mmCIF file of N, CA and C in Angstrom:
data_model
loop_
_atom_site.group_PDB
_atom_site.id
_atom_site.type_symbol
_atom_site.label_atom_id
_atom_site.label_comp_id
_atom_site.label_asym_id
_atom_site.label_seq_id
_atom_site.Cartn_x
_atom_site.Cartn_y
_atom_site.Cartn_z
ATOM 1 N N UNK A 1 0.792 -1.552 0.101
ATOM 2 C CA UNK A 1 -0.332 0.109 -0.163
ATOM 3 C C UNK A 1 0.873 1.459 -0.090
ATOM 4 N N UNK A 2 2.363 1.032 -0.010
ATOM 5 C CA UNK A 2 2.914 2.484 -0.057
ATOM 6 C C UNK A 2 2.586 3.328 -1.086
ATOM 7 N N UNK A 3 2.519 4.773 -0.813
ATOM 8 C CA UNK A 3 2.063 5.306 -1.667
ATOM 9 C C UNK A 3 0.249 5.922 -1.881
ATOM 10 N N UNK A 4 -0.093 4.683 -1.163
ATOM 11 C CA UNK A 4 -1.759 4.123 -1.880
ATOM 12 C C UNK A 4 -2.400 4.993 -0.519
ATOM 13 N N UNK A 5 -2.494 5.929 -0.207
ATOM 14 C CA UNK A 5 -2.988 6.135 1.566
ATOM 15 C C UNK A 5 -4.877 6.286 0.680
ATOM 16 N N UNK A 6 -5.174 6.678 -0.440
ATOM 17 C CA UNK A 6 -6.483 6.879 -0.658
ATOM 18 C C UNK A 6 -7.028 5.150 0.015
ATOM 19 N N UNK A 7 -6.401 4.248 -1.110
ATOM 20 C CA UNK A 7 -6.947 2.851 -0.247
ATOM 21 C C UNK A 7 -6.653 2.135 0.684
ATOM 22 N N UNK A 8 -5.925 2.839 1.674
ATOM 23 C CA UNK A 8 -5.375 2.222 3.069
ATOM 24 C C UNK A 8 -6.555 3.271 3.789
ATOM 25 N N UNK A 9 -7.304 4.190 3.501
ATOM 26 C CA UNK A 9 -8.451 4.889 3.927
ATOM 27 C C UNK A 9 -9.527 3.954 3.610
ATOM 28 N N UNK A 10 -9.480 3.783 2.309
ATOM 29 C CA UNK A 10 -10.589 3.041 2.251
ATOM 30 C C UNK A 10 -10.778 1.737 2.789
ATOM 31 N N UNK A 11 -9.619 1.181 2.685
ATOM 32 C CA UNK A 11 -9.668 -0.586 3.578
ATOM 33 C C UNK A 11 -10.338 -0.117 5.194
ATOM 34 N N UNK A 12 -9.235 0.641 5.613
ATOM 35 C CA UNK A 12 -9.849 1.020 6.976
ATOM 36 C C UNK A 12 -11.149 1.153 7.788
ATOM 37 N N UNK A 13 -12.234 1.822 6.395
ATOM 38 C CA UNK A 13 -13.746 2.372 6.644
ATOM 39 C C UNK A 13 -13.712 1.132 6.373
ATOM 40 N N UNK A 14 -13.368 0.556 5.444
ATOM 41 C CA UNK A 14 -14.464 -0.740 4.807
ATOM 42 C C UNK A 14 -14.433 -1.752 6.282
ATOM 43 N N UNK A 15 -13.597 -2.355 6.852
ATOM 44 C CA UNK A 15 -13.352 -2.847 8.252
ATOM 45 C C UNK A 15 -13.793 -2.281 9.499
ATOM 46 N N UNK A 16 -14.017 -0.893 9.603
ATOM 47 C CA UNK A 16 -14.943 -0.520 10.992
ATOM 48 C C UNK A 16 -16.326 -0.438 10.080
ATOM 49 N N UNK A 17 -16.305 -0.229 9.271
ATOM 50 C CA UNK A 17 -18.162 -0.654 8.678
ATOM 51 C C UNK A 17 -18.662 -2.064 8.830
ATOM 52 N N UNK A 18 -17.816 -2.838 8.148
ATOM 53 C CA UNK A 18 -18.040 -4.108 7.854
ATOM 54 C C UNK A 18 -18.162 -5.214 9.642
ATOM 55 N N UNK A 19 -17.107 -4.456 10.378
ATOM 56 C CA UNK A 19 -17.381 -4.911 12.468
ATOM 57 C C UNK A 19 -17.377 -4.119 13.016
ATOM 58 N N UNK A 20 -18.238 -3.362 13.711
ATOM 59 C CA UNK A 20 -18.051 -2.439 14.315
ATOM 60 C C UNK A 20 -17.788 -2.712 15.771
ATOM 61 N N UNK A 21 -18.601 -3.771 15.641
ATOM 62 C CA UNK A 21 -18.645 -4.373 17.358
ATOM 63 C C UNK A 21 -17.389 -5.035 17.823
ATOM 64 N N UNK A 22 -16.739 -5.360 16.491
ATOM 65 C CA UNK A 22 -15.169 -6.382 16.975
ATOM 66 C C UNK A 22 -14.110 -5.186 17.163
ATOM 67 N N UNK A 23 -13.321 -5.711 17.866
ATOM 68 C CA UNK A 23 -12.140 -4.496 18.424
ATOM 69 C C UNK A 23 -11.433 -4.255 17.225
ATOM 70 N N UNK A 24 -11.472 -4.962 16.586
ATOM 71 C CA UNK A 24 -10.493 -5.192 15.240
ATOM 72 C C UNK A 24 -11.195 -4.017 13.837
ATOM 73 N N UNK A 25 -12.349 -3.861 14.234
ATOM 74 C CA UNK A 25 -13.275 -2.939 13.227
ATOM 75 C C UNK A 25 -13.225 -1.477 14.167
ATOM 76 N N UNK A 26 -13.114 -1.761 15.364
ATOM 77 C CA UNK A 26 -13.111 -0.384 16.306
ATOM 78 C C UNK A 26 -11.718 0.406 16.257
ATOM 79 N N UNK A 27 -10.645 -0.593 16.174
ATOM 80 C CA UNK A 27 -9.529 -0.353 16.046
ATOM 81 C C UNK A 27 -9.006 0.303 14.298
ATOM 82 N N UNK A 28 -9.748 -0.481 13.300
ATOM 83 C CA UNK A 28 -9.677 0.654 12.392
ATOM 84 C C UNK A 28 -10.209 1.826 12.330
ATOM 85 N N UNK A 29 -10.908 2.007 12.868
ATOM 86 C CA UNK A 29 -12.077 3.320 13.059
ATOM 87 C C UNK A 29 -11.164 4.341 13.520
ATOM 88 N N UNK A 30 -10.187 3.940 14.706
ATOM 89 C CA UNK A 30 -9.390 4.530 15.581
ATOM 90 C C UNK A 30 -8.313 5.330 14.518
ATOM 91 N N UNK A 31 -7.791 4.033 14.080
ATOM 92 C CA UNK A 31 -6.782 4.764 12.925
ATOM 93 C C UNK A 31 -7.391 5.606 12.162
ATOM 94 N N UNK A 32 -8.061 5.484 11.293
ATOM 95 C CA UNK A 32 -9.083 6.098 10.373
ATOM 96 C C UNK A 32 -8.742 7.436 10.528
ATOM 97 N N UNK A 33 -9.598 7.973 11.785
ATOM 98 C CA UNK A 33 -9.829 9.245 12.310
ATOM 99 C C UNK A 33 -8.397 9.702 12.590
ATOM 100 N N UNK A 34 -6.920 8.885 13.216
ATOM 101 C CA UNK A 34 -6.193 9.544 13.339
ATOM 102 C C UNK A 34 -5.471 10.318 12.168
ATOM 103 N N UNK A 35 -5.728 9.254 11.297
ATOM 104 C CA UNK A 35 -4.567 9.482 9.924
ATOM 105 C C UNK A 35 -5.467 10.381 8.644
ATOM 106 N N UNK A 36 -6.384 10.560 9.148
ATOM 107 C CA UNK A 36 -7.020 11.722 8.610
ATOM 108 C C UNK A 36 -7.183 13.249 9.343
ATOM 109 N N UNK A 37 -6.591 13.183 10.184
ATOM 110 C CA UNK A 37 -6.425 14.422 11.222
ATOM 111 C C UNK A 37 -7.709 14.599 12.374
ATOM 112 N N UNK A 38 -8.530 13.730 12.369
ATOM 113 C CA UNK A 38 -9.694 13.587 13.189
ATOM 114 C C UNK A 38 -8.818 13.391 14.872
ATOM 115 N N UNK A 39 -8.284 14.061 15.135
ATOM 116 C CA UNK A 39 -7.211 13.454 16.393
ATOM 117 C C UNK A 39 -8.501 13.172 17.702
ATOM 118 N N UNK A 40 -9.490 14.122 17.915
ATOM 119 C CA UNK A 40 -9.900 13.950 18.927
ATOM 120 C C UNK A 40 -11.428 12.713 18.789
ATOM 121 N N UNK A 41 -11.750 12.490 17.653
ATOM 122 C CA UNK A 41 -12.506 11.626 17.400
ATOM 123 C C UNK A 41 -11.839 10.249 17.745
ATOM 124 N N UNK A 42 -10.347 10.274 17.334
ATOM 125 C CA UNK A 42 -9.631 9.063 17.173
ATOM 126 C C UNK A 42 -9.320 8.634 18.877
ATOM 127 N N UNK A 43 -9.064 9.831 19.889
ATOM 128 C CA UNK A 43 -9.026 9.143 20.815
ATOM 129 C C UNK A 43 -10.344 9.058 21.597
ATOM 130 N N UNK A 44 -11.554 9.560 21.075
ATOM 131 C CA UNK A 44 -12.758 9.230 21.898
ATOM 132 C C UNK A 44 -13.019 7.762 21.636
ATOM 133 N N UNK A 45 -12.645 6.980 20.522
ATOM 134 C CA UNK A 45 -13.027 5.857 19.820
ATOM 135 C C UNK A 45 -12.309 4.917 20.729
ATOM 136 N N UNK A 46 -11.081 5.479 21.189
ATOM 137 C CA UNK A 46 -10.464 4.502 22.330
ATOM 138 C C UNK A 46 -11.063 4.369 23.405
ATOM 139 N N UNK A 47 -11.936 3.814 23.430
ATOM 140 C CA UNK A 47 -12.949 3.254 24.655
ATOM 141 C C UNK A 47 -12.289 2.650 25.877
ATOM 142 N N UNK A 48 -12.895 2.543 26.845
ATOM 143 C CA UNK A 48 -12.294 1.895 28.070
ATOM 144 C C UNK A 48 -12.627 0.190 27.447
ATOM 145 N N UNK A 49 -13.702 0.088 26.555
ATOM 146 C CA UNK A 49 -13.966 -1.143 26.447
ATOM 147 C C UNK A 49 -12.605 -1.945 25.128
ATOM 148 N N UNK A 50 -12.567 -1.200 24.253
ATOM 149 C CA UNK A 50 -11.579 -1.108 23.165
ATOM 150 C C UNK A 50 -10.093 -1.464 23.732
ATOM 151 N N UNK A 51 -9.721 -0.595 24.788
ATOM 152 C CA UNK A 51 -8.745 -0.600 25.255
ATOM 153 C C UNK A 51 -8.081 -2.399 25.899
ATOM 154 N N UNK A 52 -9.219 -2.368 27.222
ATOM 155 C CA UNK A 52 -9.227 -3.655 27.290
ATOM 156 C C UNK A 52 -9.477 -4.912 27.167
ATOM 157 N N UNK A 53 -10.178 -4.867 25.705
ATOM 158 C CA UNK A 53 -9.843 -6.298 24.812
ATOM 159 C C UNK A 53 -8.537 -6.125 24.107
ATOM 160 N N UNK A 54 -7.404 -5.340 24.067
ATOM 161 C CA UNK A 54 -6.194 -5.053 23.439
ATOM 162 C C UNK A 54 -5.296 -5.504 24.591
ATOM 163 N N UNK A 55 -5.179 -4.736 25.477
ATOM 164 C CA UNK A 55 -4.194 -4.916 26.261
ATOM 165 C C UNK A 55 -3.399 -5.996 26.640
ATOM 166 N N UNK A 56 -3.799 -6.765 26.693
ATOM 167 C CA UNK A 56 -3.076 -8.177 26.923
ATOM 168 C C UNK A 56 -2.213 -8.865 26.226
ATOM 169 N N UNK A 57 -2.360 -7.648 24.774
ATOM 170 C CA UNK A 57 -1.288 -8.708 24.182
ATOM 171 C C UNK A 57 -0.063 -7.533 23.662
ATOM 172 N N UNK A 58 1.051 -8.070 23.839
ATOM 173 C CA UNK A 58 2.115 -6.740 23.017
ATOM 174 C C UNK A 58 1.973 -6.215 22.544
ATOM 175 N N UNK A 59 1.411 -7.227 20.727
ATOM 176 C CA UNK A 59 1.482 -6.445 19.342
ATOM 177 C C UNK A 59 -0.120 -5.008 19.437
ATOM 178 N N UNK A 60 -1.137 -5.845 19.973
ATOM 179 C CA UNK A 60 -2.010 -4.829 20.761
ATOM 180 C C UNK A 60 -1.646 -3.506 21.339
ATOM 181 N N UNK A 61 -0.940 -3.849 22.277
ATOM 182 C CA UNK A 61 -0.155 -2.374 22.844
ATOM 183 C C UNK A 61 0.248 -1.315 21.864
ATOM 184 N N UNK A 62 1.057 -2.049 21.070
ATOM 185 C CA UNK A 62 2.128 -1.526 20.000
ATOM 186 C C UNK A 62 0.529 -0.956 19.094
ATOM 187 N N UNK A 63 -0.057 -1.297 18.734
ATOM 188 C CA UNK A 63 -1.398 -0.670 17.612
ATOM 189 C C UNK A 63 -2.151 0.460 18.781
ATOM 190 N N UNK A 64 -2.163 0.368 19.670
ATOM 191 C CA UNK A 64 -2.420 1.597 20.657
ATOM 192 C C UNK A 64 -1.293 2.298 20.839
ATOM 193 N N UNK A 65 -0.234 2.250 21.209
ATOM 194 C CA UNK A 65 0.929 3.017 20.860
ATOM 195 C C UNK A 65 0.730 3.965 19.762
ATOM 196 N N UNK A 66 0.727 3.241 18.590
ATOM 197 C CA UNK A 66 0.446 3.696 17.047
ATOM 198 C C UNK A 66 -0.624 4.635 17.239
ATOM 199 N N UNK A 67 -1.918 4.352 17.737
ATOM 200 C CA UNK A 67 -3.094 4.991 17.261
ATOM 201 C C UNK A 67 -2.537 6.357 18.211
ATOM 202 N N UNK A 68 -1.977 6.617 19.478
ATOM 203 C CA UNK A 68 -2.218 7.517 20.715
ATOM 204 C C UNK A 68 -0.831 8.634 19.761
ATOM 205 N N UNK A 69 0.091 8.085 19.533
ATOM 206 C CA UNK A 69 0.789 8.782 18.470
ATOM 207 C C UNK A 69 0.218 9.737 17.261
ATOM 208 N N UNK A 70 -0.292 8.970 16.499
ATOM 209 C CA UNK A 70 -1.118 9.613 15.529
ATOM 210 C C UNK A 70 -1.795 10.561 15.685
ATOM 211 N N UNK A 71 -2.658 10.269 16.922
ATOM 212 C CA UNK A 71 -3.637 11.448 17.630
ATOM 213 C C UNK A 71 -2.788 12.600 18.475
ATOM 214 N N UNK A 72 -1.885 12.415 18.383
ATOM 215 C CA UNK A 72 -0.969 13.302 18.959
ATOM 216 C C UNK A 72 -0.797 13.369 20.566
ATOM 217 N N UNK A 73 -1.191 12.323 20.937
ATOM 218 C CA UNK A 73 -0.840 12.118 22.349
ATOM 219 C C UNK A 73 0.260 11.135 22.668
ATOM 220 N N UNK A 74 1.249 11.754 22.846
ATOM 221 C CA UNK A 74 2.539 11.425 22.568
ATOM 222 C C UNK A 74 3.105 10.609 23.819
ATOM 223 N N UNK A 75 2.503 11.109 24.701
ATOM 224 C CA UNK A 75 2.613 10.507 26.283
ATOM 225 C C UNK A 75 2.229 9.103 26.615
ATOM 226 N N UNK A 76 0.881 9.028 26.281
ATOM 227 C CA UNK A 76 -0.081 7.764 26.166
ATOM 228 C C UNK A 76 0.812 7.171 25.159
ATOM 229 N N UNK A 77 1.175 7.231 24.206
ATOM 230 C CA UNK A 77 1.775 6.312 22.959
ATOM 231 C C UNK A 77 2.963 5.708 23.628
ATOM 232 N N UNK A 78 3.773 6.560 24.502
ATOM 233 C CA UNK A 78 5.138 5.957 24.741
ATOM 234 C C UNK A 78 4.631 5.183 26.388
ATOM 235 N N UNK A 79 3.647 5.449 26.885
ATOM 236 C CA UNK A 79 3.094 4.375 27.811
ATOM 237 C C UNK A 79 2.997 3.229 27.231
ATOM 238 N N UNK A 80 1.912 2.810 26.159
ATOM 239 C CA UNK A 80 2.008 1.820 25.727
ATOM 240 C C UNK A 80 3.101 1.236 24.970
ATOM 241 N N UNK A 81 3.865 2.110 24.307
ATOM 242 C CA UNK A 81 5.186 1.508 23.629
ATOM 243 C C UNK A 81 5.741 0.948 25.002
ATOM 244 N N UNK A 82 5.797 1.173 26.295
ATOM 245 C CA UNK A 82 6.461 0.719 26.960
ATOM 246 C C UNK A 82 5.936 -0.536 27.428
ATOM 247 N N UNK A 83 4.659 -0.491 27.536
ATOM 248 C CA UNK A 83 3.846 -1.871 27.639
ATOM 249 C C UNK A 83 3.916 -3.022 26.680
ATOM 250 N N UNK A 84 4.217 -2.290 25.566
ATOM 251 C CA UNK A 84 4.390 -3.585 24.413
ATOM 252 C C UNK A 84 5.475 -4.214 24.841
ATOM 253 N N UNK A 85 6.380 -3.092 25.293
ATOM 254 C CA UNK A 85 7.947 -4.432 24.918
ATOM 255 C C UNK A 85 8.568 -4.886 26.633
ATOM 256 N N UNK A 86 7.358 -4.639 27.363
ATOM 257 C CA UNK A 86 7.661 -5.145 28.865
ATOM 258 C C UNK A 86 7.061 -6.716 28.633
#
């Protein structure tokens, strides 16, 4: 997908719409909001339920770190990065 930002956005949107109750669909919605400059919406979509579903796995913690960093919340991103590698 390198350089195909429009396709990446479309795929994230498709996933978010296809499985909105699934953590991966919810995570896709967070990424899409963050990548399109909707930082407050991205942060709002990082609900306690979504975080609880993801926090037990290092890879998912890495995803949380990315989402926070993309939305401009660097401190939270670093916290999740530390969690991912610990």
